[in-house]
């Protein structure tokens, strides 16, 4: 059997680096700010690890290269594949379908064909990179067919899969014309990880109903004798890293500067999201606008800063959302603003981690109101930065984080009145009340960081499955 050199392989749609151009014109790669790479970097370094992913540009072949002790293996995508596999099937079919169809998913056969083709390319690449018996960890909804494709090529590998987004209720998943193929694709893994226990249960139920395999609790029994474990591993952040950053004099000074430039209002509310229709931006801005127009909050007293990071800009639903939010912000500021007093400061841009930490430090109320979200790491980042035990978190009950951050001001983002009263409660809470809530949330976030998450997953993946003995095969 032809094998490669890496004992640990991560496969994700994107490589963990961004390409930047230095002042002298040289092209450099910079590690992307995400938590996943922070957690996996040490494992990669100590295992001669490799990361397989798309480097972000269409119609371009980039040779494998080493970066920060990691071996990076770019997978090329043609322009058509970016449209059909990435923007199409991944982000206009699966993304809305898996997020409670908050936007209508589109089903196109040619998008599916591209998804199959590109998944095969990732699997073939992994088959050449992985050493005999290596551990391979496949990430997220863009690559759900890779586990089985890879197992067919390399049965010697230990394969894990983690879904970073929600797995939908069975009734919604059934809409997918290729539902069986997706389930069978995932079953190539030894361990399939989800954010929430309910998602793992949905998956197991679907496998039983649609594929007909026997299951017992979180275990799936395949006819060839193999077993697949489906379990929840709620993801987290580099909590200590965020706290450390928030404590730096630069961030503290920048937070003060932000407050100053907003006119030192009594309350700063903050939203930071990718500009995505799952995030509930419209609902939260409407709620805030109404609080001001009804006089529950005075325009001199509060500012809402909304950072919306540009995302998937060529996908139709994202274009519509962008126009929609532009109009809504314009309307609120036009209706209730005064000269020098814009109630909403809207920034359609992405910022480095340091600026985010300063914004978190400056914000009295963090507003995180997705209509559906696998976890939501912004909520956890805010908590990690509030080492002063102050600040309030308004959090949608439809974010995975809600089951961990129980002391947040939890809201149903579809209920505008309910959201208004919770935002008002957060704005008017005493420091004592906020301190009590924040302390409880900080205990959760600081004790359950991304390193623990990665270790838990990898330990289960590489264990000898004594679990099999505990859960014997049903007859
Ligand atoms: C979500 C997904 C990730 C994805 C990220 C950014 O967090 O779970 O897989 O990488 O969004 O989206 P993008 O389409 O820019 O990769």
GROMACS .gro file of C-alpha atoms and ligand atoms in nm:
model
  491
    1UNK     CA    1   0.000   0.000   0.000
    2UNK     CA    2   0.141   0.340  -0.099
    3UNK     CA    3   0.156   0.566   0.205
    4UNK     CA    4   0.267   0.919   0.279
    5UNK     CA    5   0.453   1.063   0.571
    6UNK     CA    6   0.209   1.233   0.807
    7UNK     CA    7   0.088   1.052   1.120
    8UNK     CA    8  -0.182   1.312   1.180
    9UNK     CA    9  -0.382   1.472   0.899
   10UNK     CA   10  -0.645   1.743   0.918
   11UNK     CA   11  -0.875   1.789   0.619
   12UNK     CA   12  -1.079   2.108   0.604
   13UNK     CA   13  -1.227   2.312   0.322
   14UNK     CA   14  -0.982   2.590   0.400
   15UNK     CA   15  -0.615   2.584   0.487
   16UNK     CA   16  -0.541   2.755   0.821
   17UNK     CA   17  -0.353   3.040   0.649
   18UNK     CA   18  -0.434   3.360   0.462
   19UNK     CA   19  -0.220   3.494   0.183
   20UNK     CA   20  -0.086   3.843   0.239
   21UNK     CA   21   0.137   4.064   0.027
   22UNK     CA   22   0.438   4.215   0.204
   23UNK     CA   23   0.535   4.578   0.133
   24UNK     CA   24   0.818   4.455  -0.093
   25UNK     CA   25   0.566   4.264  -0.303
   26UNK     CA   26   0.652   3.917  -0.167
   27UNK     CA   27   0.368   3.678  -0.101
   28UNK     CA   28   0.352   3.550   0.254
   29UNK     CA   29   0.121   3.314   0.439
   30UNK     CA   30  -0.016   3.419   0.776
   31UNK     CA   31  -0.186   3.179   1.020
   32UNK     CA   32  -0.560   3.253   1.020
   33UNK     CA   33  -0.706   3.373   1.348
   34UNK     CA   34  -0.941   3.071   1.401
   35UNK     CA   35  -0.940   2.865   1.720
   36UNK     CA   36  -0.916   2.533   1.538
   37UNK     CA   37  -0.562   2.595   1.420
   38UNK     CA   38  -0.462   2.721   1.766
   39UNK     CA   39  -0.583   2.393   1.914
   40UNK     CA   40  -0.437   2.166   1.650
   41UNK     CA   41  -0.101   2.335   1.590
   42UNK     CA   42   0.071   2.161   1.886
   43UNK     CA   43  -0.071   1.820   1.781
   44UNK     CA   44   0.038   1.884   1.424
   45UNK     CA   45   0.389   1.987   1.527
   46UNK     CA   46   0.450   1.688   1.751
   47UNK     CA   47   0.313   1.436   1.501
   48UNK     CA   48   0.463   1.560   1.176
   49UNK     CA   49   0.109   1.661   1.092
   50UNK     CA   50  -0.032   1.779   0.761
   51UNK     CA   51  -0.330   2.000   0.686
   52UNK     CA   52  -0.512   1.954   0.357
   53UNK     CA   53  -0.736   2.238   0.240
   54UNK     CA   54  -0.826   2.491  -0.026
   55UNK     CA   55  -0.603   2.798  -0.026
   56UNK     CA   56  -0.889   3.032  -0.116
   57UNK     CA   57  -0.825   3.126  -0.481
   58UNK     CA   58  -0.985   2.974  -0.790
   59UNK     CA   59  -0.802   2.824  -1.088
   60UNK     CA   60  -0.462   2.818  -0.920
   61UNK     CA   61  -0.231   2.534  -0.822
   62UNK     CA   62  -0.011   2.595  -0.518
   63UNK     CA   63   0.263   2.349  -0.420
   64UNK     CA   64   0.262   2.200  -0.068
   65UNK     CA   65   0.462   2.410   0.177
   66UNK     CA   66   0.562   2.425   0.541
   67UNK     CA   67   0.435   2.697   0.770
   68UNK     CA   68   0.491   2.731   1.147
   69UNK     CA   69   0.590   2.367   1.179
   70UNK     CA   70   0.284   2.244   0.988
   71UNK     CA   71   0.289   2.081   0.647
   72UNK     CA   72   0.018   2.246   0.434
   73UNK     CA   73  -0.121   2.073   0.128
   74UNK     CA   74  -0.333   2.299  -0.096
   75UNK     CA   75  -0.622   2.148  -0.293
   76UNK     CA   76  -0.702   2.339  -0.614
   77UNK     CA   77  -1.057   2.438  -0.709
   78UNK     CA   78  -1.156   2.560  -1.053
   79UNK     CA   79  -1.377   2.864  -1.089
   80UNK     CA   80  -1.674   2.638  -1.168
   81UNK     CA   81  -1.603   2.430  -0.860
   82UNK     CA   82  -1.595   2.738  -0.640
   83UNK     CA   83  -1.938   2.825  -0.778
   84UNK     CA   84  -2.088   2.478  -0.763
   85UNK     CA   85  -1.917   2.301  -0.474
   86UNK     CA   86  -1.837   2.593  -0.238
   87UNK     CA   87  -2.091   2.868  -0.308
   88UNK     CA   88  -2.353   2.627  -0.442
   89UNK     CA   89  -2.387   2.293  -0.267
   90UNK     CA   90  -2.197   2.385   0.052
   91UNK     CA   91  -2.335   2.732   0.107
   92UNK     CA   92  -2.666   2.752  -0.078
   93UNK     CA   93  -2.785   2.392  -0.021
   94UNK     CA   94  -2.632   2.248   0.297
   95UNK     CA   95  -2.578   2.569   0.496
   96UNK     CA   96  -2.944   2.684   0.488
   97UNK     CA   97  -3.076   2.325   0.517
   98UNK     CA   98  -2.868   2.256   0.828
   99UNK     CA   99  -2.966   2.592   0.981
  100UNK     CA  100  -3.338   2.517   1.010
  101UNK     CA  101  -3.403   2.638   0.652
  102UNK     CA  102  -3.403   3.000   0.772
  103UNK     CA  103  -3.334   3.070   0.403
  104UNK     CA  104  -3.466   2.833   0.137
  105UNK     CA  105  -3.207   2.572   0.035
  106UNK     CA  106  -3.156   2.521  -0.339
  107UNK     CA  107  -3.120   2.173  -0.482
  108UNK     CA  108  -2.928   2.144  -0.810
  109UNK     CA  109  -2.794   1.818  -0.951
  110UNK     CA  110  -2.486   1.979  -1.105
  111UNK     CA  111  -2.394   2.129  -0.765
  112UNK     CA  112  -2.415   1.782  -0.614
  113UNK     CA  113  -2.192   1.641  -0.890
  114UNK     CA  114  -1.931   1.907  -0.813
  115UNK     CA  115  -1.957   1.831  -0.438
  116UNK     CA  116  -1.888   1.462  -0.507
  117UNK     CA  117  -1.597   1.546  -0.738
  118UNK     CA  118  -1.430   1.786  -0.496
  119UNK     CA  119  -1.482   1.558  -0.195
  120UNK     CA  120  -1.310   1.283  -0.393
  121UNK     CA  121  -1.018   1.513  -0.466
  122UNK     CA  122  -0.972   1.586  -0.092
  123UNK     CA  123  -0.995   1.214  -0.010
  124UNK     CA  124  -0.741   1.119  -0.277
  125UNK     CA  125  -0.503   1.384  -0.154
  126UNK     CA  126  -0.534   1.259   0.204
  127UNK     CA  127  -0.473   0.901   0.088
  128UNK     CA  128  -0.135   1.004  -0.050
  129UNK     CA  129  -0.034   1.221   0.247
  130UNK     CA  130  -0.128   0.993   0.540
  131UNK     CA  131   0.123   0.747   0.680
  132UNK     CA  132   0.027   0.385   0.748
  133UNK     CA  133  -0.223   0.378   1.038
  134UNK     CA  134  -0.238   0.760   1.062
  135UNK     CA  135  -0.514   0.953   1.236
  136UNK     CA  136  -0.717   1.168   0.997
  137UNK     CA  137  -0.960   1.433   1.115
  138UNK     CA  138  -1.211   1.561   0.858
  139UNK     CA  139  -1.380   1.893   0.933
  140UNK     CA  140  -1.728   2.023   0.858
  141UNK     CA  141  -2.021   2.015   0.616
  142UNK     CA  142  -1.821   2.085   0.300
  143UNK     CA  143  -1.654   1.743   0.324
  144UNK     CA  144  -1.915   1.494   0.445
  145UNK     CA  145  -1.835   1.237   0.175
  146UNK     CA  146  -1.463   1.229   0.250
  147UNK     CA  147  -1.473   0.973   0.537
  148UNK     CA  148  -1.612   0.690   0.323
  149UNK     CA  149  -1.417   0.786   0.011
  150UNK     CA  150  -1.098   0.785   0.215
  151UNK     CA  151  -1.175   0.458   0.392
  152UNK     CA  152  -1.223   0.288   0.056
  153UNK     CA  153  -0.876   0.405  -0.048
  154UNK     CA  154  -0.708   0.353   0.289
  155UNK     CA  155  -0.881   0.111   0.528
  156UNK     CA  156  -0.576   0.127   0.760
  157UNK     CA  157  -0.653   0.483   0.875
  158UNK     CA  158  -0.831   0.597   1.190
  159UNK     CA  159  -1.083   0.853   1.061
  160UNK     CA  160  -1.272   1.116   1.262
  161UNK     CA  161  -1.524   1.370   1.143
  162UNK     CA  162  -1.652   1.682   1.320
  163UNK     CA  163  -1.950   1.888   1.209
  164UNK     CA  164  -1.905   2.250   1.319
  165UNK     CA  165  -2.260   2.354   1.231
  166UNK     CA  166  -2.596   2.217   1.350
  167UNK     CA  167  -2.717   1.883   1.219
  168UNK     CA  168  -3.081   1.938   1.126
  169UNK     CA  169  -3.391   1.769   1.263
  170UNK     CA  170  -3.471   1.452   1.070
  171UNK     CA  171  -3.779   1.610   0.905
  172UNK     CA  172  -3.566   1.881   0.743
  173UNK     CA  173  -3.275   1.654   0.650
  174UNK     CA  174  -3.518   1.433   0.455
  175UNK     CA  175  -3.563   1.715   0.202
  176UNK     CA  176  -3.216   1.652   0.068
  177UNK     CA  177  -3.228   1.448  -0.254
  178UNK     CA  178  -2.887   1.301  -0.162
  179UNK     CA  179  -2.966   1.230   0.205
  180UNK     CA  180  -2.860   0.867   0.192
  181UNK     CA  181  -2.529   0.943   0.021
  182UNK     CA  182  -2.443   1.203   0.287
  183UNK     CA  183  -2.523   0.961   0.571
  184UNK     CA  184  -2.318   0.690   0.406
  185UNK     CA  185  -2.035   0.935   0.347
  186UNK     CA  186  -2.016   1.019   0.717
  187UNK     CA  187  -2.031   0.653   0.819
  188UNK     CA  188  -1.680   0.605   0.682
  189UNK     CA  189  -1.557   0.770   1.004
  190UNK     CA  190  -1.489   0.581   1.327
  191UNK     CA  191  -1.609   0.879   1.528
  192UNK     CA  192  -1.859   1.142   1.409
  193UNK     CA  193  -1.862   1.448   1.635
  194UNK     CA  194  -2.138   1.707   1.668
  195UNK     CA  195  -2.179   2.026   1.869
  196UNK     CA  196  -2.490   1.908   2.055
  197UNK     CA  197  -2.618   1.573   2.185
  198UNK     CA  198  -2.947   1.633   1.997
  199UNK     CA  199  -2.757   1.658   1.667
  200UNK     CA  200  -2.583   1.324   1.731
  201UNK     CA  201  -2.920   1.169   1.812
  202UNK     CA  202  -3.072   1.308   1.489
  203UNK     CA  203  -2.788   1.151   1.295
  204UNK     CA  204  -2.818   0.811   1.462
  205UNK     CA  205  -3.195   0.807   1.409
  206UNK     CA  206  -3.153   0.894   1.040
  207UNK     CA  207  -2.894   0.622   0.993
  208UNK     CA  208  -3.135   0.369   1.143
  209UNK     CA  209  -3.432   0.489   0.937
  210UNK     CA  210  -3.268   0.568   0.605
  211UNK     CA  211  -2.969   0.335   0.584
  212UNK     CA  212  -3.115   0.057   0.795
  213UNK     CA  213  -2.814  -0.006   1.021
  214UNK     CA  214  -2.858  -0.127   1.376
  215UNK     CA  215  -2.791   0.133   1.644
  216UNK     CA  216  -2.771   0.139   2.021
  217UNK     CA  217  -2.755   0.477   2.192
  218UNK     CA  218  -2.459   0.658   2.032
  219UNK     CA  219  -2.322   0.351   1.854
  220UNK     CA  220  -2.391   0.243   1.497
  221UNK     CA  221  -2.324  -0.117   1.391
  222UNK     CA  222  -2.228  -0.165   1.027
  223UNK     CA  223  -2.288  -0.496   0.846
  224UNK     CA  224  -1.911  -0.546   0.796
  225UNK     CA  225  -1.857  -0.553   1.174
  226UNK     CA  226  -1.724  -0.200   1.199
  227UNK     CA  227  -1.878   0.041   1.452
  228UNK     CA  228  -1.923   0.416   1.432
  229UNK     CA  229  -1.964   0.630   1.740
  230UNK     CA  230  -2.173   0.952   1.712
  231UNK     CA  231  -2.123   1.191   2.003
  232UNK     CA  232  -2.135   1.557   2.103
  233UNK     CA  233  -1.815   1.756   2.155
  234UNK     CA  234  -1.915   2.121   2.213
  235UNK     CA  235  -1.637   2.331   2.063
  236UNK     CA  236  -1.475   2.621   2.244
  237UNK     CA  237  -1.209   2.888   2.204
  238UNK     CA  238  -0.853   2.960   2.309
  239UNK     CA  239  -0.996   3.111   2.628
  240UNK     CA  240  -0.664   3.189   2.803
  241UNK     CA  241  -0.529   3.344   2.481
  242UNK     CA  242  -0.827   3.581   2.461
  243UNK     CA  243  -0.805   3.677   2.827
  244UNK     CA  244  -0.432   3.743   2.794
  245UNK     CA  245  -0.492   3.963   2.492
  246UNK     CA  246  -0.771   4.152   2.669
  247UNK     CA  247  -0.535   4.224   2.960
  248UNK     CA  248  -0.266   4.389   2.747
  249UNK     CA  249  -0.219   4.766   2.795
  250UNK     CA  250  -0.270   4.817   2.419
  251UNK     CA  251  -0.613   4.654   2.425
  252UNK     CA  252  -0.717   4.837   2.743
  253UNK     CA  253  -0.612   5.170   2.590
  254UNK     CA  254  -0.785   5.091   2.263
  255UNK     CA  255  -1.108   4.998   2.449
  256UNK     CA  256  -1.105   5.340   2.619
  257UNK     CA  257  -1.040   5.507   2.285
  258UNK     CA  258  -1.338   5.325   2.130
  259UNK     CA  259  -1.568   5.442   2.410
  260UNK     CA  260  -1.436   5.794   2.373
  261UNK     CA  261  -1.491   5.807   1.999
  262UNK     CA  262  -1.848   5.685   2.046
  263UNK     CA  263  -1.908   5.984   2.276
  264UNK     CA  264  -1.869   5.795   2.606
  265UNK     CA  265  -2.231   5.680   2.614
  266UNK     CA  266  -2.374   5.514   2.922
  267UNK     CA  267  -2.420   5.186   2.736
  268UNK     CA  268  -2.241   5.035   2.440
  269UNK     CA  269  -2.412   4.735   2.286
  270UNK     CA  270  -2.209   4.521   2.050
  271UNK     CA  271  -2.271   4.262   1.781
  272UNK     CA  272  -1.989   4.088   1.594
  273UNK     CA  273  -2.088   3.834   1.331
  274UNK     CA  274  -2.012   3.713   0.984
  275UNK     CA  275  -2.270   3.885   0.766
  276UNK     CA  276  -2.493   3.578   0.753
  277UNK     CA  277  -2.873   3.539   0.749
  278UNK     CA  278  -2.853   3.282   1.031
  279UNK     CA  279  -2.718   3.541   1.276
  280UNK     CA  280  -3.042   3.731   1.345
  281UNK     CA  281  -2.893   4.074   1.274
  282UNK     CA  282  -3.221   4.212   1.144
  283UNK     CA  283  -3.415   4.106   1.455
  284UNK     CA  284  -3.162   4.249   1.700
  285UNK     CA  285  -3.133   4.584   1.520
  286UNK     CA  286  -3.511   4.616   1.501
  287UNK     CA  287  -3.539   4.545   1.872
  288UNK     CA  288  -3.277   4.809   1.953
  289UNK     CA  289  -3.436   5.065   1.714
  290UNK     CA  290  -3.773   5.018   1.884
  291UNK     CA  291  -3.625   5.060   2.232
  292UNK     CA  292  -3.495   5.399   2.122
  293UNK     CA  293  -3.801   5.511   1.925
  294UNK     CA  294  -4.034   5.419   2.215
  295UNK     CA  295  -3.813   5.605   2.461
  296UNK     CA  296  -3.720   5.303   2.676
  297UNK     CA  297  -3.358   5.388   2.597
  298UNK     CA  298  -3.252   5.745   2.530
  299UNK     CA  299  -3.058   5.809   2.211
  300UNK     CA  300  -2.793   6.001   2.408
  301UNK     CA  301  -2.739   5.705   2.639
  302UNK     CA  302  -2.678   5.408   2.411
  303UNK     CA  303  -2.493   5.313   2.094
  304UNK     CA  304  -2.518   4.983   1.912
  305UNK     CA  305  -2.195   4.886   1.735
  306UNK     CA  306  -2.253   4.615   1.479
  307UNK     CA  307  -1.951   4.462   1.308
  308UNK     CA  308  -2.052   4.244   1.013
  309UNK     CA  309  -1.763   4.057   0.857
  310UNK     CA  310  -1.797   4.019   0.478
  311UNK     CA  311  -1.873   3.657   0.390
  312UNK     CA  312  -1.969   3.447   0.083
  313UNK     CA  313  -2.040   3.766  -0.104
  314UNK     CA  314  -2.129   3.613  -0.438
  315UNK     CA  315  -2.409   3.396  -0.295
  316UNK     CA  316  -2.751   3.548  -0.367
  317UNK     CA  317  -2.896   3.524  -0.014
  318UNK     CA  318  -2.588   3.704   0.123
  319UNK     CA  319  -2.623   3.983  -0.132
  320UNK     CA  320  -2.989   4.027  -0.037
  321UNK     CA  321  -2.899   4.033   0.332
  322UNK     CA  322  -2.632   4.295   0.280
  323UNK     CA  323  -2.880   4.530   0.110
  324UNK     CA  324  -3.140   4.456   0.373
  325UNK     CA  325  -2.909   4.542   0.665
  326UNK     CA  326  -2.782   4.856   0.490
  327UNK     CA  327  -3.141   4.975   0.450
  328UNK     CA  328  -3.239   4.886   0.806
  329UNK     CA  329  -2.939   5.065   0.961
  330UNK     CA  330  -3.009   5.369   0.742
  331UNK     CA  331  -3.371   5.370   0.849
  332UNK     CA  332  -3.299   5.342   1.222
  333UNK     CA  333  -3.032   5.612   1.212
  334UNK     CA  334  -3.254   5.833   0.994
  335UNK     CA  335  -3.561   5.786   1.212
  336UNK     CA  336  -3.420   5.814   1.562
  337UNK     CA  337  -3.073   5.967   1.520
  338UNK     CA  338  -2.974   6.323   1.600
  339UNK     CA  339  -2.687   6.540   1.478
  340UNK     CA  340  -2.376   6.375   1.618
  341UNK     CA  341  -2.584   6.088   1.765
  342UNK     CA  342  -2.609   5.788   1.538
  343UNK     CA  343  -2.770   5.509   1.742
  344UNK     CA  344  -2.619   5.236   1.520
  345UNK     CA  345  -2.255   5.228   1.414
  346UNK     CA  346  -2.240   4.969   1.137
  347UNK     CA  347  -1.905   4.836   1.015
  348UNK     CA  348  -1.898   4.599   0.719
  349UNK     CA  349  -1.538   4.487   0.768
  350UNK     CA  350  -1.320   4.229   0.937
  351UNK     CA  351  -1.080   4.319   1.216
  352UNK     CA  352  -0.780   4.151   1.374
  353UNK     CA  353  -0.821   3.965   1.704
  354UNK     CA  354  -0.672   4.254   1.899
  355UNK     CA  355  -0.938   4.500   1.780
  356UNK     CA  356  -1.208   4.244   1.858
  357UNK     CA  357  -1.072   4.207   2.211
  358UNK     CA  358  -1.083   4.587   2.252
  359UNK     CA  359  -1.443   4.595   2.130
  360UNK     CA  360  -1.536   4.318   2.375
  361UNK     CA  361  -1.371   4.515   2.655
  362UNK     CA  362  -1.553   4.832   2.554
  363UNK     CA  363  -1.898   4.673   2.528
  364UNK     CA  364  -2.140   4.677   2.819
  365UNK     CA  365  -2.386   4.446   2.649
  366UNK     CA  366  -2.288   4.185   2.391
  367UNK     CA  367  -2.581   4.086   2.172
  368UNK     CA  368  -2.562   3.743   2.007
  369UNK     CA  369  -2.897   3.649   1.856
  370UNK     CA  370  -2.866   3.380   1.587
  371UNK     CA  371  -3.180   3.213   1.457
  372UNK     CA  372  -2.974   2.893   1.459
  373UNK     CA  373  -2.603   2.845   1.532
  374UNK     CA  374  -2.394   2.532   1.589
  375UNK     CA  375  -2.215   2.687   1.886
  376UNK     CA  376  -2.127   3.060   1.844
  377UNK     CA  377  -1.776   3.137   1.950
  378UNK     CA  378  -1.819   3.515   1.965
  379UNK     CA  379  -2.029   3.468   2.280
  380UNK     CA  380  -1.745   3.268   2.439
  381UNK     CA  381  -1.480   3.518   2.325
  382UNK     CA  382  -1.672   3.799   2.495
  383UNK     CA  383  -1.687   3.603   2.819
  384UNK     CA  384  -1.314   3.516   2.802
  385UNK     CA  385  -1.226   3.886   2.761
  386UNK     CA  386  -1.435   3.997   3.061
  387UNK     CA  387  -1.182   3.911   3.334
  388UNK     CA  388  -1.331   4.209   3.521
  389UNK     CA  389  -1.649   3.999   3.571
  390UNK     CA  390  -1.851   4.278   3.413
  391UNK     CA  391  -2.054   4.316   3.096
  392UNK     CA  392  -2.374   4.135   3.004
  393UNK     CA  393  -2.437   3.874   2.738
  394UNK     CA  394  -2.770   3.861   2.555
  395UNK     CA  395  -2.774   3.519   2.391
  396UNK     CA  396  -3.014   3.339   2.161
  397UNK     CA  397  -3.146   3.011   2.293
  398UNK     CA  398  -3.092   2.878   1.938
  399UNK     CA  399  -2.714   2.901   1.965
  400UNK     CA  400  -2.536   2.587   2.085
  401UNK     CA  401  -2.358   2.807   2.340
  402UNK     CA  402  -2.691   2.864   2.520
  403UNK     CA  403  -2.678   2.518   2.674
  404UNK     CA  404  -2.343   2.602   2.832
  405UNK     CA  405  -2.385   2.973   2.910
  406UNK     CA  406  -2.695   2.939   3.122
  407UNK     CA  407  -2.638   3.268   3.304
  408UNK     CA  408  -2.665   3.473   2.987
  409UNK     CA  409  -2.975   3.683   2.925
  410UNK     CA  410  -3.133   3.424   2.698
  411UNK     CA  411  -3.373   3.529   2.424
  412UNK     CA  412  -3.586   3.391   2.143
  413UNK     CA  413  -3.474   3.610   1.850
  414UNK     CA  414  -3.808   3.564   1.672
  415UNK     CA  415  -3.982   3.730   1.966
  416UNK     CA  416  -3.897   4.098   1.923
  417UNK     CA  417  -4.083   4.210   2.236
  418UNK     CA  418  -3.917   3.942   2.447
  419UNK     CA  419  -3.581   4.042   2.307
  420UNK     CA  420  -3.647   4.410   2.384
  421UNK     CA  421  -3.724   4.340   2.746
  422UNK     CA  422  -3.416   4.118   2.785
  423UNK     CA  423  -3.192   4.380   2.622
  424UNK     CA  424  -3.340   4.639   2.855
  425UNK     CA  425  -3.281   4.413   3.156
  426UNK     CA  426  -2.918   4.369   3.047
  427UNK     CA  427  -2.875   4.745   2.995
  428UNK     CA  428  -3.017   4.828   3.338
  429UNK     CA  429  -2.870   4.542   3.542
  430UNK     CA  430  -2.665   4.627   3.850
  431UNK     CA  431  -2.291   4.556   3.844
  432UNK     CA  432  -2.358   4.300   4.116
  433UNK     CA  433  -2.608   4.111   3.902
  434UNK     CA  434  -2.380   4.120   3.599
  435UNK     CA  435  -2.087   4.009   3.812
  436UNK     CA  436  -2.282   3.708   3.936
  437UNK     CA  437  -2.379   3.604   3.583
  438UNK     CA  438  -2.038   3.669   3.429
  439UNK     CA  439  -1.854   3.473   3.700
  440UNK     CA  440  -2.065   3.165   3.629
  441UNK     CA  441  -2.013   3.196   3.252
  442UNK     CA  442  -1.640   3.250   3.291
  443UNK     CA  443  -1.605   2.936   3.495
  444UNK     CA  444  -1.759   2.741   3.208
  445UNK     CA  445  -1.556   2.902   2.930
  446UNK     CA  446  -1.217   2.914   3.104
  447UNK     CA  447  -1.242   2.549   3.213
  448UNK     CA  448  -1.362   2.413   2.881
  449UNK     CA  449  -1.131   2.552   2.618
  450UNK     CA  450  -1.054   2.439   2.267
  451UNK     CA  451  -0.751   2.240   2.372
  452UNK     CA  452  -0.968   2.025   2.595
  453UNK     CA  453  -1.218   1.988   2.310
  454UNK     CA  454  -0.951   1.868   2.066
  455UNK     CA  455  -0.797   1.635   2.325
  456UNK     CA  456  -1.133   1.480   2.413
  457UNK     CA  457  -1.213   1.416   2.049
  458UNK     CA  458  -0.872   1.279   1.961
  459UNK     CA  459  -0.856   1.062   2.272
  460UNK     CA  460  -1.184   0.897   2.181
  461UNK     CA  461  -1.078   0.862   1.818
  462UNK     CA  462  -0.750   0.695   1.904
  463UNK     CA  463  -0.877   0.486   2.196
  464UNK     CA  464  -0.916   0.115   2.157
  465UNK     CA  465  -1.285   0.146   2.187
  466UNK     CA  466  -1.334  -0.037   2.514
  467UNK     CA  467  -1.674   0.121   2.467
  468UNK     CA  468  -1.754  -0.156   2.224
  469UNK     CA  469  -1.732  -0.399   2.506
  470UNK     CA  470  -1.950  -0.179   2.724
  471UNK     CA  471  -2.211  -0.152   2.449
  472UNK     CA  472  -2.209  -0.496   2.295
  473UNK     CA  473  -2.340  -0.546   1.947
  474UNK     CA  474  -2.717  -0.599   1.960
  475UNK     CA  475  -2.845  -0.928   1.824
  476LIG     C1  476  -1.848   2.852   0.956
  476LIG     C2  477  -1.817   2.712   0.905
  476LIG     C3  478  -1.672   2.699   0.863
  476LIG     C4  479  -1.634   2.812   0.769
  476LIG     C5  480  -1.663   2.948   0.832
  476LIG     C6  481  -1.632   3.066   0.738
  476LIG     O1  482  -1.789   2.871   1.080
  476LIG     O2  483  -1.850   2.615   1.001
  476LIG     O3  484  -1.649   2.574   0.800
  476LIG     O4  485  -1.499   2.803   0.732
  476LIG     O5  486  -1.801   2.951   0.866
  476LIG     O6  487  -1.698   3.052   0.618
  476LIG     P1  488  -1.621   3.041   0.478
  476LIG     O7  489  -1.727   3.004   0.380
  476LIG     O8  490  -1.564   3.177   0.453
  476LIG     O9  491  -1.513   2.937   0.491
   0.00000   0.00000   0.00000
